[in-house]
Amino acid sequence: MKILVLVKQVPDTATQVKIGANPKAIDTAGITWIVSPYDEFAVEEALRIKEKRGQADVVAVTLGPDRAKEALRSCLAMGCDRAIHLNDPAWAEADTLATAKALAAVVKQESPELVLTGRQAIDDDMGAVPAQVAELLGWPCAYWIMEEAVDGDGKTARTGRQVEGGLEIFDVPLPAVLSAQKGLNEPRYPTLKGIMGAKKKEIKDVKAGDLGLGAETPQLSVVALEALPPRPPGRIIQGDVPTAVKELVRSLREDAKAI
Amino acid sequence: MHLELTEEQRMIQAMARELAESEIASVADEIDREARFPHETVKRMGELGLMGIAIPEQWGGSGSDTIAYVVALEEIAKVCASHAVVMSVDNSLYGEPVLRSGTDAQRERFLKPVASGHAHGCFALTEPEAGSDARNQHTLARRDGDHYVLNGRKLFITNGREASFALVFCQTDAARAHHGITAFVVEKGTPGFTVAKTEDKLGLRASDTAELVFEECRVPVANRLGDEGMGFTIAMATLDGGRIGIAAQAVGIAAGAFERSLAYARERKAFGARIGDHQMVQWMLADMATAIDAARLLTHRAAWLKDREEPYGVAAAMAKLFASDTAMRVTTDAIQVHGGYGYIKEYRVERYFRDAKITQIYEGTSQIQKLVIARDVLGGHDDRA
Ligand SMILES: Cc1cc2nc3c(=O)[nH]c(=O)nc-3n(C[C@H](O)[C@H](O)[C@H](O)COP(=O)(O)OP(=O)(O)OC[C@H]3O[C@@H](n4cnc5c(N)ncnc54)[C@H](O)[C@@H]3O)c2cc1C
């Protein structure tokens, strides 16, 4: 069984994001980059499927600049067998659709039985790529999965996806795209041996031309980034209790319109 | 010398940090309070490959290098110095000499289980009358056919109770003084080998420090590490390497205490300002940051020299001396920054303060490091060999 895991390299969750000199992008100076945490659930799930079945070819795929190789090496260190790096200036401005087109083209070439990915990347939180990839391939797609079990023949996957107040259980025919929600599993740490062995595993570089794609005008373009306005300071209501309470109720009603 | 870590070293550092923060931090206070050896988390460290970082894969290790070892050890020590010392003993005090001086058969039997995290080792040199004066060994090993018979006591042995294998230094020819010292690997459970007691300590309370007793303990000749009379050289070479690990442990303790001080200085208010806005507190923080950086650079340099197989003994002594003094000063000031709260266990810097002290003592006291350094700068001969 072959499983492709789509991962994205994103700024570490602890990063204080600042808007860059180019107001349409963030300032990347000094940022620590990590594999998006939801994608790590996807990697972990793929490795567990492999361990359960005894064998599988688990391939990590990313679209991103040179630095994104490090994210792939993290996946290899965790245990993925090989990796594919979509890296081309043509994708510098790629929106989710352009990204999904490139990823879908790789999926077509590799023709895996299963594509796993995170429910969204934690940088821009779009969450569109899994569905777009599935749509472009004409494959079924289940989002926010909390449980997954591929059957013995590798023909269907029983998935439980998170819905308000419970799980919705599907039997999804394979091939399919599944996106992982927190709670699916607890991702492993790479072992030192895994880290030392990652260098010996293959990372294939793929250009847009290799997939028969070129630069395309993005359907979605960023106009500007704006920082969140600073939180206004709290207000302390002075005075004796009966007056203060009256003022508090008035303020909640009229100023905050909270009650 | 490269001042940048390789991608692999950074990944190893990140993994150690994640393990420390998400699994070790939550038990560190409790195991200190209860003086309890943390079997579960230490086992996790072994599974991840942290107990044989620079040992080749062939012998159960991870096949990485000394720089990776020190960056990982610093991350663990930042959160818990007791976990860090277990790691330093398995990697450098036990694993390293068995790798360097063992035969392949010995590496297979005595190194693999430890480097792969399935068992612990310990290094038993110190005796009641042989601490700084490590040549003054009184434990005797007398040859009897294809065995040696050991008699004597070893004191303050880290991992002593937990270890499956003890590297024990004995006198095989008292007439030849320290040229008559020989090293043996003694397996736990060997008749005549007992752990007499574990010490109640100021710091490193979760690591076990034990007294080992040998009474007519028969050890096969096959367990002798190196030739007769090679023991002292093996011990000194081991300590040269071990000191790099202790320097990293000290840097970690200091860095952990500094992080907490910084957070506290940003939060705590006095005289209408954050205490970090008061110049005298800033002064302490600036001194801490500078000393930690310097200690870390000295440590990395020693590790780098070792990886290049260049002489590193003096660099290791300097790193250990400076880093352990830094740990002591930084943890003292960390309590100062916290004021009265720093003296209370809940604020954690109290534990860092207690843990820091040992780094000035074991694997050669600060005074002994100065002897090593002075001898080198004065160009005197190295009479340890
Ligand atoms: C928690 C802990 C863990 C330990 N783990 C191990 C272990 O795993 N294996 C092991 O073998 N040992 C271990 N030790 C022992 C440790 O290495 C020794 O305690 C240390 O080397 C000092 O020896 P000592 O205690 O006999 O002190 P002493 O040698 O008696 O020293 C007392 C004082 O005299 C000073 N001094 C001694 N000689 C000189 C000199 N020539 N010039 C100037 N000053 C001098 C010392 O610096 C010190 O200040 C451990 C000790 C502790 C407390």
XYZ file of C-alpha atoms in Angstrom, chain B residues 22-329:
308
model
C 6.371 17.554 27.537
C 7.355 14.471 29.519
C 10.176 15.210 31.951
C 9.135 18.650 33.250
C 5.922 17.272 34.714
C 7.743 14.763 36.953
C 10.890 16.727 37.815
C 9.638 18.350 41.027
C 8.031 15.208 42.329
C 11.025 12.921 41.811
C 13.232 15.525 43.485
C 10.919 15.710 46.483
C 10.636 11.939 46.761
C 14.242 11.180 45.778
C 12.860 8.644 43.313
C 14.673 7.329 40.238
C 12.460 8.149 37.217
C 12.370 4.750 35.511
C 9.677 5.566 32.991
C 11.069 8.761 31.537
C 14.629 7.456 31.591
C 13.383 4.466 29.609
C 11.815 6.860 27.081
C 15.180 8.593 26.728
C 16.762 5.229 26.008
C 14.170 4.297 23.390
C 14.770 7.556 21.576
C 18.505 6.886 21.428
C 19.702 9.422 23.991
C 21.832 6.961 25.981
C 24.336 6.192 23.237
C 24.373 9.334 21.143
C 27.973 9.201 19.936
C 28.249 5.391 20.027
C 28.228 3.791 16.536
C 25.000 2.094 15.475
C 26.827 -1.216 15.288
C 27.095 -1.172 19.084
C 23.533 -0.114 19.754
C 24.166 3.618 19.682
C 22.827 6.389 17.513
C 25.974 7.087 15.503
C 25.889 10.828 16.057
C 28.576 13.030 17.610
C 29.693 14.848 20.744
C 28.123 18.159 19.727
C 24.733 16.454 19.354
C 25.362 14.882 22.761
C 25.998 18.217 24.475
C 23.076 20.052 22.887
C 20.707 17.213 23.832
C 22.119 16.967 27.348
C 21.719 20.719 27.845
C 18.031 20.488 26.887
C 17.411 17.675 29.355
C 19.350 19.463 32.139
C 17.392 22.659 31.532
C 14.382 20.788 32.852
C 15.886 18.157 35.178
C 19.535 17.736 36.177
C 18.890 14.255 37.592
C 17.772 12.913 34.219
C 20.800 14.615 32.697
C 23.298 12.876 34.964
C 21.893 9.439 34.143
C 22.347 10.323 30.504
C 25.891 11.565 31.046
C 26.953 8.410 32.896
C 25.491 5.994 30.326
C 26.944 7.943 27.395
C 30.319 9.130 28.586
C 31.385 7.501 31.821
C 30.323 4.005 30.875
C 29.657 3.810 27.124
C 32.731 5.677 25.984
C 35.436 3.609 27.769
C 33.764 0.311 26.842
C 33.703 1.481 23.228
C 37.315 2.743 23.278
C 38.960 -0.023 25.271
C 36.630 -2.986 24.853
C 37.023 -5.907 22.476
C 34.210 -6.561 20.014
C 32.946 -9.355 22.244
C 32.875 -6.965 25.201
C 31.170 -4.256 23.180
C 28.522 -6.773 22.156
C 27.841 -7.907 25.724
C 28.496 -4.802 27.791
C 27.950 -1.818 25.499
C 25.006 -2.707 23.260
C 22.415 -3.040 26.030
C 23.379 0.339 27.513
C 23.848 2.326 24.295
C 20.482 1.080 23.048
C 18.775 2.182 26.249
C 17.902 -1.256 27.611
C 20.205 -1.164 30.630
C 22.332 1.283 32.585
C 26.009 1.365 33.332
C 28.021 3.039 36.055
C 31.600 4.181 36.563
C 33.105 3.202 39.895
C 36.379 4.974 40.593
C 35.866 6.926 43.819
C 36.613 5.259 47.146
C 36.498 6.519 50.719
C 40.143 7.535 50.390
C 40.335 8.054 46.669
C 38.379 11.090 45.459
C 40.472 13.865 43.970
C 43.415 11.604 44.700
C 42.017 8.935 42.414
C 45.295 7.031 42.245
C 44.985 6.001 45.835
C 42.906 2.930 44.953
C 42.424 0.316 47.653
C 39.986 -2.036 45.943
C 42.028 -5.112 45.120
C 41.683 -7.627 42.305
C 43.707 -10.793 42.714
C 44.136 -13.185 39.819
C 42.860 -16.709 40.410
C 42.903 -18.912 37.296
C 40.568 -17.477 34.687
C 39.015 -15.140 37.259
C 39.923 -12.119 39.314
C 38.715 -11.881 42.896
C 37.617 -8.373 43.904
C 37.607 -6.948 47.421
C 36.882 -3.329 48.365
C 34.367 -0.474 48.381
C 33.395 2.207 45.897
C 31.656 5.371 47.068
C 29.249 7.908 45.584
C 28.650 5.917 42.397
C 26.004 7.482 40.145
C 23.539 4.895 38.744
C 25.103 2.457 41.244
C 21.849 0.810 42.253
C 20.174 0.932 38.843
C 23.096 -0.184 36.694
C 23.297 -3.645 35.171
C 27.001 -3.145 34.521
C 29.610 -1.500 36.728
C 32.953 -0.362 35.367
C 35.143 -0.910 38.420
C 38.721 0.229 38.888
C 40.918 -2.001 41.039
C 44.501 -2.423 42.077
C 45.955 -5.562 40.460
C 49.544 -4.762 41.371
C 49.816 -2.471 44.378
C 53.589 -2.299 44.024
C 53.196 -0.456 40.731
C 50.923 2.185 42.341
C 48.585 3.742 39.757
C 50.324 1.799 36.987
C 48.880 -1.252 38.692
C 45.238 -0.164 38.318
C 43.001 -2.310 36.096
C 39.414 -1.842 34.878
C 36.693 -4.529 35.024
C 33.078 -4.731 33.971
C 31.173 -6.349 36.820
C 27.634 -7.493 36.123
C 24.833 -6.893 38.566
C 24.023 -10.066 40.445
C 27.598 -11.351 40.453
C 27.991 -13.099 43.846
C 30.001 -10.948 46.248
C 28.887 -7.679 44.617
C 26.334 -5.723 46.646
C 24.949 -2.220 46.773
C 25.373 -1.257 50.415
C 23.438 2.021 50.466
C 22.215 4.989 48.499
C 23.036 8.501 49.675
C 20.570 11.196 50.762
C 21.700 14.308 48.913
C 21.398 18.092 48.632
C 20.589 17.951 44.930
C 20.306 15.511 42.016
C 17.934 13.787 44.366
C 16.320 11.613 41.726
C 19.616 10.131 40.576
C 20.924 7.301 42.715
C 24.345 7.679 44.265
C 25.370 4.377 45.753
C 28.053 2.590 47.666
C 29.224 -0.602 46.000
C 30.827 -3.368 48.028
C 32.922 -6.236 46.668
C 33.630 -9.215 48.908
C 35.459 -12.131 47.332
C 33.635 -11.224 44.128
C 34.777 -13.475 41.257
C 34.897 -11.746 37.889
C 35.907 -13.637 34.707
C 39.111 -12.525 32.980
C 36.896 -11.919 29.918
C 35.422 -8.942 31.813
C 38.759 -7.139 32.104
C 38.711 -3.943 30.038
C 42.103 -3.390 28.443
C 45.300 -4.843 29.833
C 46.379 -5.078 33.430
C 47.717 -1.702 34.523
C 45.746 0.258 31.895
C 42.956 1.197 34.290
C 44.174 4.591 35.372
C 44.769 5.748 31.809
C 41.277 4.547 30.861
C 39.766 6.367 33.853
C 41.527 9.667 33.124
C 40.661 9.584 29.418
C 37.057 8.824 30.338
C 36.888 11.762 32.720
C 38.301 14.107 30.060
C 35.301 13.235 27.898
C 32.882 13.073 30.800
C 33.696 16.645 31.770
C 32.257 17.865 28.493
C 28.961 16.276 29.486
C 29.064 17.818 32.968
C 29.796 21.208 31.396
C 26.697 20.741 29.223
C 24.688 19.719 32.274
C 25.855 22.875 34.067
C 24.944 25.047 31.068
C 21.496 23.464 31.053
C 20.936 24.056 34.765
C 22.018 27.687 34.357
C 19.915 28.212 31.241
C 16.836 26.722 32.915
C 17.226 28.996 35.955
C 17.833 31.982 33.689
C 14.669 31.354 31.654
C 12.612 31.359 34.818
C 14.309 34.495 36.118
C 13.638 36.296 32.873
C 9.962 35.396 32.931
C 9.701 36.469 36.551
C 11.487 39.785 35.925
C 8.930 40.573 33.243
C 5.977 39.855 35.508
C 6.779 40.835 39.063
C 6.161 44.458 39.997
C 7.871 46.474 42.716
C 7.937 50.241 43.257
C 5.458 50.722 40.443
C 7.593 49.039 37.799
C 8.390 45.537 36.613
C 11.449 44.377 38.528
C 13.139 43.857 35.154
C 12.981 47.628 34.715
C 15.205 48.149 37.752
C 18.786 48.470 36.732
C 20.245 46.213 39.383
C 17.994 43.342 38.260
C 18.937 44.027 34.642
C 22.549 43.811 35.716
C 22.032 40.317 37.091
C 20.170 39.207 33.972
C 22.861 40.586 31.665
C 25.608 38.829 33.621
C 23.656 35.575 33.576
C 23.051 35.713 29.829
C 26.688 36.487 29.076
C 28.128 33.793 31.325
C 25.742 31.143 29.967
C 26.709 31.973 26.404
C 30.407 31.856 27.219
C 30.020 28.540 29.051
C 28.080 27.082 26.150
C 30.711 28.157 23.636
C 33.515 26.640 25.719
C 31.504 23.423 25.956
C 30.836 23.283 22.243
C 34.499 23.942 21.506
C 35.577 21.028 23.693
C 32.993 18.789 21.990
C 34.125 19.955 18.581
C 37.782 19.189 19.355
C 36.801 15.745 20.593
C 34.829 15.030 17.431
C 37.858 16.044 15.373
C 40.023 13.708 17.441
C 42.267 16.569 18.500
C 43.553 16.962 22.072
C 40.628 18.258 24.120
C 41.456 17.535 27.771
C 42.323 21.105 28.706
C 39.407 22.524 26.706
C 37.127 20.103 28.569
C 38.578 21.138 31.934
C 38.066 24.825 31.092
C 34.515 24.201 29.947
C 33.668 22.209 33.067
C 35.299 24.742 35.405
C 33.636 27.748 33.842
C 30.248 26.157 33.234
C 29.936 24.762 36.752
C 30.929 28.084 38.333
C 28.398 29.728 35.997
C 25.677 27.302 37.074
C 26.355 28.100 40.714
C 26.374 31.853 40.227
